CSV table of C-alpha atoms in Angstrom, one decimal:
chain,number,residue,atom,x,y,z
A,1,UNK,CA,-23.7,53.8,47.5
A,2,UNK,CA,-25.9,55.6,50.1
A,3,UNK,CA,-27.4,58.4,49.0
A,4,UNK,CA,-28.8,61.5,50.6
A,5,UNK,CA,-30.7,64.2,48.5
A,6,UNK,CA,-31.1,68.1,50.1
A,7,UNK,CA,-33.3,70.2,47.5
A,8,UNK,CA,-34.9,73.0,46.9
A,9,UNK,CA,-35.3,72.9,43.6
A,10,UNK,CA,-35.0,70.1,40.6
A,11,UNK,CA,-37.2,67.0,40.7
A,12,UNK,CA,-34.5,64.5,39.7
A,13,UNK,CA,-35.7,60.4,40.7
A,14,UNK,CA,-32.6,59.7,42.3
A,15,UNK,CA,-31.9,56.4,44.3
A,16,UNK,CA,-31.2,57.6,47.8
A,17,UNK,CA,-31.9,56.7,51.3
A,18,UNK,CA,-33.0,60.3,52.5
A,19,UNK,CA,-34.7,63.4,50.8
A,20,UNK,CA,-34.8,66.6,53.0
A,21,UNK,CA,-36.8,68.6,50.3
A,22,UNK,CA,-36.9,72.5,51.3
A,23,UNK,CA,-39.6,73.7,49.9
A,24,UNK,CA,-42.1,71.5,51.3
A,25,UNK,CA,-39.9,71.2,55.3
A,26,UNK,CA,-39.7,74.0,56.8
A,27,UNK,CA,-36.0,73.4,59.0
A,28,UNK,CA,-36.3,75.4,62.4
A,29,UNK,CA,-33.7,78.3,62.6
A,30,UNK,CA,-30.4,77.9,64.8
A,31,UNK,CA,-31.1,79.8,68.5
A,32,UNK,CA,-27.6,80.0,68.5
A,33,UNK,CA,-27.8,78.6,72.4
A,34,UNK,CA,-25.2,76.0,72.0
A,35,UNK,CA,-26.9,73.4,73.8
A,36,UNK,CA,-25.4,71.3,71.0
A,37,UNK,CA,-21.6,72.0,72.5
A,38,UNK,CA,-22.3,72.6,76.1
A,39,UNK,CA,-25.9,70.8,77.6
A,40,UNK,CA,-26.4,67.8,75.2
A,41,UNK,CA,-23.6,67.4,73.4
A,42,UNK,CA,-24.3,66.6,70.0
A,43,UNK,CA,-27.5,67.3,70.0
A,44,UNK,CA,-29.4,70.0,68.9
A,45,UNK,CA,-32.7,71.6,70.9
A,46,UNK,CA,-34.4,71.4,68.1
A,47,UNK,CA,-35.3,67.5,67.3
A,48,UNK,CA,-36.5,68.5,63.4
A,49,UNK,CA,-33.3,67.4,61.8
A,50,UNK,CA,-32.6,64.4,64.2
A,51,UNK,CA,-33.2,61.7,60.9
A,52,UNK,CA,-31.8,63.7,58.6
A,53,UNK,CA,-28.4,64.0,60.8
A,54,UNK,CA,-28.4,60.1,61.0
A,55,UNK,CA,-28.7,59.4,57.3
A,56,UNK,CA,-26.0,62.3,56.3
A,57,UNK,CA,-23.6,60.4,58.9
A,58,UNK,CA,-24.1,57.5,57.1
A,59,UNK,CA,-24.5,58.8,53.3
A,60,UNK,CA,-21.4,58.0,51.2
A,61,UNK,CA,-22.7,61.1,48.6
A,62,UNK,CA,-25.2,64.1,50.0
A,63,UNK,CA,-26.3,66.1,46.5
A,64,UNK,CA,-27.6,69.1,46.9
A,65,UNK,CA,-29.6,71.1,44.7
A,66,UNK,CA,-29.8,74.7,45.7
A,67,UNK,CA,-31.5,77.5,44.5
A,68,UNK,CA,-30.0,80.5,44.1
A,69,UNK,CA,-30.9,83.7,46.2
A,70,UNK,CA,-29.5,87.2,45.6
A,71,UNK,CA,-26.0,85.7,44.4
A,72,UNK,CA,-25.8,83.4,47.4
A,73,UNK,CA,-27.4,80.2,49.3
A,74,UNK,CA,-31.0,80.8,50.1
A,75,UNK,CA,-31.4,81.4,54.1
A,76,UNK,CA,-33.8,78.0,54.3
A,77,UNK,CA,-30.1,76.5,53.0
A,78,UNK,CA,-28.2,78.7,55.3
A,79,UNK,CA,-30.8,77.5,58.0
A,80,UNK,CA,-29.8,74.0,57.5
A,81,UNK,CA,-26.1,74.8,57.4
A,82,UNK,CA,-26.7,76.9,60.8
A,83,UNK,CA,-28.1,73.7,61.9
A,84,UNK,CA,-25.0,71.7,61.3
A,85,UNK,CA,-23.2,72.8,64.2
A,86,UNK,CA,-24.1,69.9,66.5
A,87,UNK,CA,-22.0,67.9,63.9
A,88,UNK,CA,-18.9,69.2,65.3
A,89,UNK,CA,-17.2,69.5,68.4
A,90,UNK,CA,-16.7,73.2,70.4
A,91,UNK,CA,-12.8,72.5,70.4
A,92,UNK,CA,-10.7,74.6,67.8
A,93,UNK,CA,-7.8,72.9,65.8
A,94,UNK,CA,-5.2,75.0,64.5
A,95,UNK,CA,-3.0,72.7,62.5
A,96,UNK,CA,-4.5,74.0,59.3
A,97,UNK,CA,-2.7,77.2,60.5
A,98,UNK,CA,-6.6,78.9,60.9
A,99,UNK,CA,-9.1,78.0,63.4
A,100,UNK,CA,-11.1,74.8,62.4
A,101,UNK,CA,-13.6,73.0,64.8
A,102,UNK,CA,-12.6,69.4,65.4
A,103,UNK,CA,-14.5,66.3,64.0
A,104,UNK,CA,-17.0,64.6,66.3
A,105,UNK,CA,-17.4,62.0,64.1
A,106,UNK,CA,-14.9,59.8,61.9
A,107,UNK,CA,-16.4,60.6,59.0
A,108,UNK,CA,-18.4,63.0,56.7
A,109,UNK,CA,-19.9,62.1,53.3
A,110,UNK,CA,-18.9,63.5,50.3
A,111,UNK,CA,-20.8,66.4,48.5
A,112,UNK,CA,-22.1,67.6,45.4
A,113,UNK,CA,-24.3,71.0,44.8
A,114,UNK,CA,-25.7,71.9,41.4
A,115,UNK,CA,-27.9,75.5,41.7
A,116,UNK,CA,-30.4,76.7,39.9
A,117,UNK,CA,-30.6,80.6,39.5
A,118,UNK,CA,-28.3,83.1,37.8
A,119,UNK,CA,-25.7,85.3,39.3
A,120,UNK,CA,-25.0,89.0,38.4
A,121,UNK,CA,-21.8,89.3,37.3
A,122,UNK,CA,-19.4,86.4,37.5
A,123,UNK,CA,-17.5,88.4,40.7
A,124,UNK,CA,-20.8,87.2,42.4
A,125,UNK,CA,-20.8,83.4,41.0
A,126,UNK,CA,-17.3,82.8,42.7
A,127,UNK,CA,-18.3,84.1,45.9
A,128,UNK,CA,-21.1,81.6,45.9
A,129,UNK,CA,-18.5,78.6,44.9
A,130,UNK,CA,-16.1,79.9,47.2
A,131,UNK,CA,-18.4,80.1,50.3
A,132,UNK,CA,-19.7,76.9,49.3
A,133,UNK,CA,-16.1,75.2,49.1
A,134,UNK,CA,-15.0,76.6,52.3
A,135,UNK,CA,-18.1,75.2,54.2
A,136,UNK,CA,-17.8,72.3,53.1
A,137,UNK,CA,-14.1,72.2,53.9
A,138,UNK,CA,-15.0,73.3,57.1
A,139,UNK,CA,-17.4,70.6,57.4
A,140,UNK,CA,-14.5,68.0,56.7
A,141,UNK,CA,-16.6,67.2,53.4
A,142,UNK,CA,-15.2,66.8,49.9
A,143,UNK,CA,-16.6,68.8,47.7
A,144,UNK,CA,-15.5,69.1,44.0
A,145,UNK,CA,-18.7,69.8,42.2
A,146,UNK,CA,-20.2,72.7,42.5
A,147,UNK,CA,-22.2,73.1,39.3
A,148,UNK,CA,-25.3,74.3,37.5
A,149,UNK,CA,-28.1,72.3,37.7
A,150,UNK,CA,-28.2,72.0,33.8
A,151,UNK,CA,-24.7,70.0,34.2
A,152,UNK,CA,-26.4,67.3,36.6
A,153,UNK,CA,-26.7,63.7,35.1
A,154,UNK,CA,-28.9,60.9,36.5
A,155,UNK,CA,-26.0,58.8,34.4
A,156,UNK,CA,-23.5,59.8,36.4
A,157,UNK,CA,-24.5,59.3,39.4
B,1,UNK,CA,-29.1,111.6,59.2
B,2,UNK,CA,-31.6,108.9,59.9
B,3,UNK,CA,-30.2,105.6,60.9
B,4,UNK,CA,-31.4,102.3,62.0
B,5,UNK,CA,-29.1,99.3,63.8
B,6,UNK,CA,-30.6,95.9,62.7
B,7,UNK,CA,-29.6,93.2,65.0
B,8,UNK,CA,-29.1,89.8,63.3
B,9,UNK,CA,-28.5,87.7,66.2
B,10,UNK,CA,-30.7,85.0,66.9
B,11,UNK,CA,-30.3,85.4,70.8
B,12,UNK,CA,-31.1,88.9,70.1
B,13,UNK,CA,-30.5,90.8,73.4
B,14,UNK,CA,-28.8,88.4,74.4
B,15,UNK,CA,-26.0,87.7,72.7
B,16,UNK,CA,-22.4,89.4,72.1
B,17,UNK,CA,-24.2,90.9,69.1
B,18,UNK,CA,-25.8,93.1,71.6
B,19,UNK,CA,-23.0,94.1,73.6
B,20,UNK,CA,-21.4,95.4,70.5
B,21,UNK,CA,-24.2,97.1,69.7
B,22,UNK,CA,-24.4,98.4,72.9
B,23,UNK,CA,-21.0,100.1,72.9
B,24,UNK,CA,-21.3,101.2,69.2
B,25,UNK,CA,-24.0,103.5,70.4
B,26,UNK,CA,-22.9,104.3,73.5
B,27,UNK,CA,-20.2,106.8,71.6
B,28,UNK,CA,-23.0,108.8,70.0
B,29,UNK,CA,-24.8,111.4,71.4
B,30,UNK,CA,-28.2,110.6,70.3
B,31,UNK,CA,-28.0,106.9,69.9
B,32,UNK,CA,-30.2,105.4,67.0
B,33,UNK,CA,-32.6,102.9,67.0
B,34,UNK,CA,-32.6,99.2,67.1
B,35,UNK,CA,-34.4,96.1,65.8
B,36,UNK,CA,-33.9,93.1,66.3
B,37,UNK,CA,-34.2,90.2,63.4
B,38,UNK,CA,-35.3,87.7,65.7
B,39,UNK,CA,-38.3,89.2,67.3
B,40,UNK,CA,-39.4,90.9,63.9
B,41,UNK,CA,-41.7,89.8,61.1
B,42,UNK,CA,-39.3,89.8,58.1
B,43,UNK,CA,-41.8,91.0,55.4
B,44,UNK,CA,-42.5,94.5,58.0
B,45,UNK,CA,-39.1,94.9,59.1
B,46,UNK,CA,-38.2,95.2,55.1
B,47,UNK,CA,-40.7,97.4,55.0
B,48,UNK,CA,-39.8,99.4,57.7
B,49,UNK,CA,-35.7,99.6,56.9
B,50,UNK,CA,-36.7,102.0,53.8
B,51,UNK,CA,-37.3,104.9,56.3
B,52,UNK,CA,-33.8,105.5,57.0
B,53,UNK,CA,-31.0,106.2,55.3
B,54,UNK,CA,-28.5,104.4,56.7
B,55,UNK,CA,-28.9,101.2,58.0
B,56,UNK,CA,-26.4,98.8,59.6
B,57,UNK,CA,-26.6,95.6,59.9
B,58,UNK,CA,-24.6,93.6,63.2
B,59,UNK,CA,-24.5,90.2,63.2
B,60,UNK,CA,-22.4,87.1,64.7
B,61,UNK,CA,-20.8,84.8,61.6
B,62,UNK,CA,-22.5,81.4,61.3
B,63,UNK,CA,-20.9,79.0,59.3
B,64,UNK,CA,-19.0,81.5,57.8
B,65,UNK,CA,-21.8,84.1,56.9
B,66,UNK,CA,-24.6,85.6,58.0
B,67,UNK,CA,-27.1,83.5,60.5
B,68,UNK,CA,-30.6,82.2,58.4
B,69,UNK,CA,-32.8,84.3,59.8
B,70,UNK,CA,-30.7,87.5,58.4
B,71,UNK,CA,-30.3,85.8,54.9
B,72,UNK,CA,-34.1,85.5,55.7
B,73,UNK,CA,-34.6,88.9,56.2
B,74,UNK,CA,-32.6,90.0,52.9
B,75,UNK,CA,-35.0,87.4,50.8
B,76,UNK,CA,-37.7,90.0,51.8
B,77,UNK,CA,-35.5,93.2,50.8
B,78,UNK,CA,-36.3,95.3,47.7
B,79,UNK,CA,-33.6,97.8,45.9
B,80,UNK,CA,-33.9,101.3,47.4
B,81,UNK,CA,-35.9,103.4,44.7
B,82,UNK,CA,-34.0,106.2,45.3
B,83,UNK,CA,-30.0,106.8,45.8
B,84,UNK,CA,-28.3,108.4,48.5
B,85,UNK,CA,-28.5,105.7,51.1
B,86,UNK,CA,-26.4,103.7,52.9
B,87,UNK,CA,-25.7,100.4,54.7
B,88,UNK,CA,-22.5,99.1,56.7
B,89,UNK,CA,-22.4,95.9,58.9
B,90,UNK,CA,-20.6,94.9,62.0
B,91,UNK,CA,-19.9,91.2,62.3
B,92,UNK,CA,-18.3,89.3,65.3
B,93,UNK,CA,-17.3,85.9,65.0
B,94,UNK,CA,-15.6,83.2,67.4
B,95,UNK,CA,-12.8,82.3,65.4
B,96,UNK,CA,-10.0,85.0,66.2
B,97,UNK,CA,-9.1,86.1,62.6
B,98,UNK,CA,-11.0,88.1,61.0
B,99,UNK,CA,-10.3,86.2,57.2
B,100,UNK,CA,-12.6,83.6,58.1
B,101,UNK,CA,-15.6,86.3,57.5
B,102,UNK,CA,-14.0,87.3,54.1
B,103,UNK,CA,-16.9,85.3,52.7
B,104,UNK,CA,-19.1,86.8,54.5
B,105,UNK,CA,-17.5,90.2,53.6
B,106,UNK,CA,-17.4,89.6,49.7
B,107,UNK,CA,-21.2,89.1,49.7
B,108,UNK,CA,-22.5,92.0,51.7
B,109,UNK,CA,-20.5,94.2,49.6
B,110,UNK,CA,-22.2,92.8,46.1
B,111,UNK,CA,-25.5,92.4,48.0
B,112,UNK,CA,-25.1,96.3,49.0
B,113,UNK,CA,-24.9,97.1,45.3
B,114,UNK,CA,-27.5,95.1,44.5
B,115,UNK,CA,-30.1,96.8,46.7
B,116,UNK,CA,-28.8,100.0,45.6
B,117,UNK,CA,-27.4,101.4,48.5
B,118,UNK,CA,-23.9,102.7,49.4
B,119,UNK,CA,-21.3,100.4,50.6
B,120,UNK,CA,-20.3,102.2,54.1
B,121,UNK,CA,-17.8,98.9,54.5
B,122,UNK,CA,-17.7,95.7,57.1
B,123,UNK,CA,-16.2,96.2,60.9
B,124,UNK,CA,-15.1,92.3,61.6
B,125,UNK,CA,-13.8,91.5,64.6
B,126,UNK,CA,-12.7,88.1,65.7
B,127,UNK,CA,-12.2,85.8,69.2
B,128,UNK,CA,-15.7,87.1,70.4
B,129,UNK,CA,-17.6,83.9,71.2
B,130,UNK,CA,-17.2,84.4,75.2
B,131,UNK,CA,-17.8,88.0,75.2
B,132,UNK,CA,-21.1,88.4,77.2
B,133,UNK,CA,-19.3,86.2,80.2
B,134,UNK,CA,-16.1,87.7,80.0
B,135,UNK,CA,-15.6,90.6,82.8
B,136,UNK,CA,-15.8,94.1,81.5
B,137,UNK,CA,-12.2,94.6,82.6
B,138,UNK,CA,-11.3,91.9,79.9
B,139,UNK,CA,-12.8,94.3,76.9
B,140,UNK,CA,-11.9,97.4,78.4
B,141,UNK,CA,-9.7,97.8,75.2
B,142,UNK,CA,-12.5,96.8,72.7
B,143,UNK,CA,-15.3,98.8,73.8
B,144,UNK,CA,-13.2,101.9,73.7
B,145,UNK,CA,-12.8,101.5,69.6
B,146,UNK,CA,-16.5,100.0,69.6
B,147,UNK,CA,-17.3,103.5,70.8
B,148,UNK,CA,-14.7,105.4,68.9
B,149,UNK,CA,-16.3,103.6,65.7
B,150,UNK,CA,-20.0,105.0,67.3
B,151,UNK,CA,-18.7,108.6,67.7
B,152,UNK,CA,-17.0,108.9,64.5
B,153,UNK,CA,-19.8,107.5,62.7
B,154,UNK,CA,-22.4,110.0,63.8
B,155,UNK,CA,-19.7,112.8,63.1
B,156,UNK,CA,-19.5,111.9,59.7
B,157,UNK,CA,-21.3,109.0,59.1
B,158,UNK,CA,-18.9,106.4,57.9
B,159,UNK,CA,-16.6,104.0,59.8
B,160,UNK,CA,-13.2,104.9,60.9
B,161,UNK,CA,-10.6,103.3,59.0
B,162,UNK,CA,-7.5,102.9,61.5
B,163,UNK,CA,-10.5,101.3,64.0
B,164,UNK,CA,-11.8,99.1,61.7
B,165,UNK,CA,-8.2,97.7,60.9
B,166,UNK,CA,-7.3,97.6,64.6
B,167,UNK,CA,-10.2,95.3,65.0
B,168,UNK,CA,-9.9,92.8,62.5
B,169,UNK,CA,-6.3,92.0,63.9
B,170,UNK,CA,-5.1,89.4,63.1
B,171,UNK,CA,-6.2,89.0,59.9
B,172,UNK,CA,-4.8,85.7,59.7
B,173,UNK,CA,-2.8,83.8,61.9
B,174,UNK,CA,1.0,83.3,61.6
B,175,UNK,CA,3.1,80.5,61.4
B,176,UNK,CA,4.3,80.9,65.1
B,177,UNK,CA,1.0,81.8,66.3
B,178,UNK,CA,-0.9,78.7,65.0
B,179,UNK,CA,1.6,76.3,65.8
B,180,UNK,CA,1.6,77.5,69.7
B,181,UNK,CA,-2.2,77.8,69.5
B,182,UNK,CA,-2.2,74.0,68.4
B,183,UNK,CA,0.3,73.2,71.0
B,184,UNK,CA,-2.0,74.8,73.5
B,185,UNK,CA,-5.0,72.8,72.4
B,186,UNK,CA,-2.9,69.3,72.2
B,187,UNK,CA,-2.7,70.2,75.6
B,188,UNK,CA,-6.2,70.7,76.8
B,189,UNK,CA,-5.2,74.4,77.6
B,190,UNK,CA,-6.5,77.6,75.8
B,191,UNK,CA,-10.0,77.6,74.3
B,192,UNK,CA,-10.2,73.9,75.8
B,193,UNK,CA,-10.0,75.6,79.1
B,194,UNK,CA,-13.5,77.6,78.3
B,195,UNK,CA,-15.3,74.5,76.6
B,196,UNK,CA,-15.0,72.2,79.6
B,197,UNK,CA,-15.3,74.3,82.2
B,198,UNK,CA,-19.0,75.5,80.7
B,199,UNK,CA,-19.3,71.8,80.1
B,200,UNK,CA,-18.6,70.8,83.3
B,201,UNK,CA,-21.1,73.5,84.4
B,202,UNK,CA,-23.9,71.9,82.5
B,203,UNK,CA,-22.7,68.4,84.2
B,204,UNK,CA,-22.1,67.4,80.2
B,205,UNK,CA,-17.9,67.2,80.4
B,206,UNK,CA,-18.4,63.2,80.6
B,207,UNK,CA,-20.8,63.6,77.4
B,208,UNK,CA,-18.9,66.3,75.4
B,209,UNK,CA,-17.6,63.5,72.8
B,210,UNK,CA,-20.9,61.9,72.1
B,211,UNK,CA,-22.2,61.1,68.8
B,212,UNK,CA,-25.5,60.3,68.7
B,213,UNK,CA,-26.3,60.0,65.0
B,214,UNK,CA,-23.4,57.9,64.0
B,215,UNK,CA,-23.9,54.2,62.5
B,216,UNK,CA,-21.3,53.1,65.7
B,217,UNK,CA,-23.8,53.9,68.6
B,218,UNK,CA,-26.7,52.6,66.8
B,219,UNK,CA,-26.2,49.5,68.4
């Protein structure tokens, strides 16, 4: 199984063919100029992420271990999910029945997040699953664990 | 009243953030202040939102919530020390309905708590992605309740509620709707229409299906 780790947080030895570690890369910010779409298509203006896109193309299983931040993704996570867009094609898909952005590739890997960090009130805990499930949805990504990082086993994976 | 417009664009002033922006001040008759995430340090502008009283907060919807650099920004927030104030946001996505921010909308409303502040609400509005190349003609309709919203707000400092619906309609898409909109699309038309012609623009239309990080061009 190919592996791809994203953290920013946990220190787990985990067989994998990519780490994009957080804390220690710094992932430049979306411009939001869409030179991924519309110049270069598929590629981003920024060339930081250009290996990590490769290997997450090619991951079966991308974990990702995520700190909470206020009751939500940190924004060097939301960074990297800003970053994603180049991923995807401009074209919207409705047969969902809600807008979607088409595929540009024929597959995605399949995800797992375990977070670290404590929510207020449980109200704010499902928000954080939710938005998590939904971008990965949107992402055309399974993605049935979202758990703390106390839950993760080396065993299992 | 003192109130500050933080705008949470990444293309700053130039971006459809900006244009609503723009109009939501135009409808006030002294039009508050703006700052703009992008060209700020994060640490200072923090700093300097606990002047005013209200703040609010535009931004486009990335990935279904705010850009980075405004989750950025709110990393560097601390809870108001005293009550009283308030925040409201204005977000603009490309998607038309405005459910696909309800993620978005959840969290600013806890985060609002959390920083001890009053919930003003969210103004969503969907469909917005070609905004700052449409002609004005085109928005006539929207700027009007953009500066509605602007004027009312200064009058009594919260966001009108008929306007605020009006905007975020649709909400979601019906049946018939997304079944024509799909038909539209299996037919190149619609949305399509806008992609390819920009792409064509930036001579990329032959390109616009490339995938250069997948295992199958490696080769």
């Amino acid at each position: 199984m190919k592996r791809v780790i994203i953290r920013e947080c946990g220190e787990f030895e985990i067989p994998c063919q990519y780490i994009l570690d957080l804390r220690s890369t710094a992932v430049k910010d979306c411009i939001g100029c869409w030179s991924c779409w519309l110049k270069t298509p598929g590629r981003c203006v920024h060339k930081d992420l250009d290996e990590f896109y490769t290997a997450y193309l090619d991951a079966d299983k991308v974990i990702i271990f995520s700190k909470v931040s206020l009751g939500f993704v940190s924004g060097d996570l939301k960074t990297l999910f800003d970053r994603m867009l180049p991923l995807f094609l401009p074209y919207i898909t409705y047969k969902t029945g809600e807008s979607m952005h088409v595929p540009r590739y024929e597959k995605y890997p399949e995800i797992e997040v375990y977070y670290q960090g404590d929510f207020p009130s449980i109200e704010v805990k499902k928000i954080y699953e939710d938005y998590i499930n939904r971008t990965f949805y949107q992402f055309y990504s399974k993605c049935e664990i979202v758990k703390p990082i106390s839950q993760f086993s080396l065993e299992e994976v | 009243m003192r109130t500050l417009v933080i705008n949470g664009s990444p293309k700053g002033k130039n971006g459809n953030t900006e244009i609503f922006i723009q109009q939501f001040i135009a409808g006030m008759k002294v039009p508050c202040e703006i700052c703009y995430v992008v060209n700020e340090d994060r640490l200072q502008l923090a700093t300097y939102i606990k002047q005013f009283d209200t703040v609010i907060v535009a931004m486009p919807l990335y990935i279904h919530a705010m850009p980075g650099i405004v989750m950025k920004l709110i990393e560097c927030m601390e809870p108001a020390s005293d009550g009283g104030k308030v925040m409201g946001f204005i977000v603009q996505s490309g998607f038309m309905e405005s459910a696909q921010s309800k993620y978005l909308e959840r969290y600013l409303s806890v985060l609002t708590k959390h920083l001890n502040y009053t919930y003003l609400g969210t103004v969503i509005r969907g469909g917005s992605a070609g905004l700052y190349m449409m002609p004005v003609q085109m928005n006539k309709k929207l700027f009007k309740q953009l500066r509605m919203l602007g004027e009312h707000f200064e009058l009594n400092g919260s966001f009108h509620r008929g306007i605020t619906m009006e905007l975020a309609t649709p909400k979601k898409l019906s049946k018939g709707k997304s079944r024509m909109l799909q038909f539209s699309h299996k037919l190149g038309l619609g949305d399509n229409m806008f992609w390819n012609m920009m792409l064509k623009e930036n001579n990329a239309l032959g390109r616009k299906f490339d995938k250069p990080f997948g295992n199958e061009d490696l080769s």
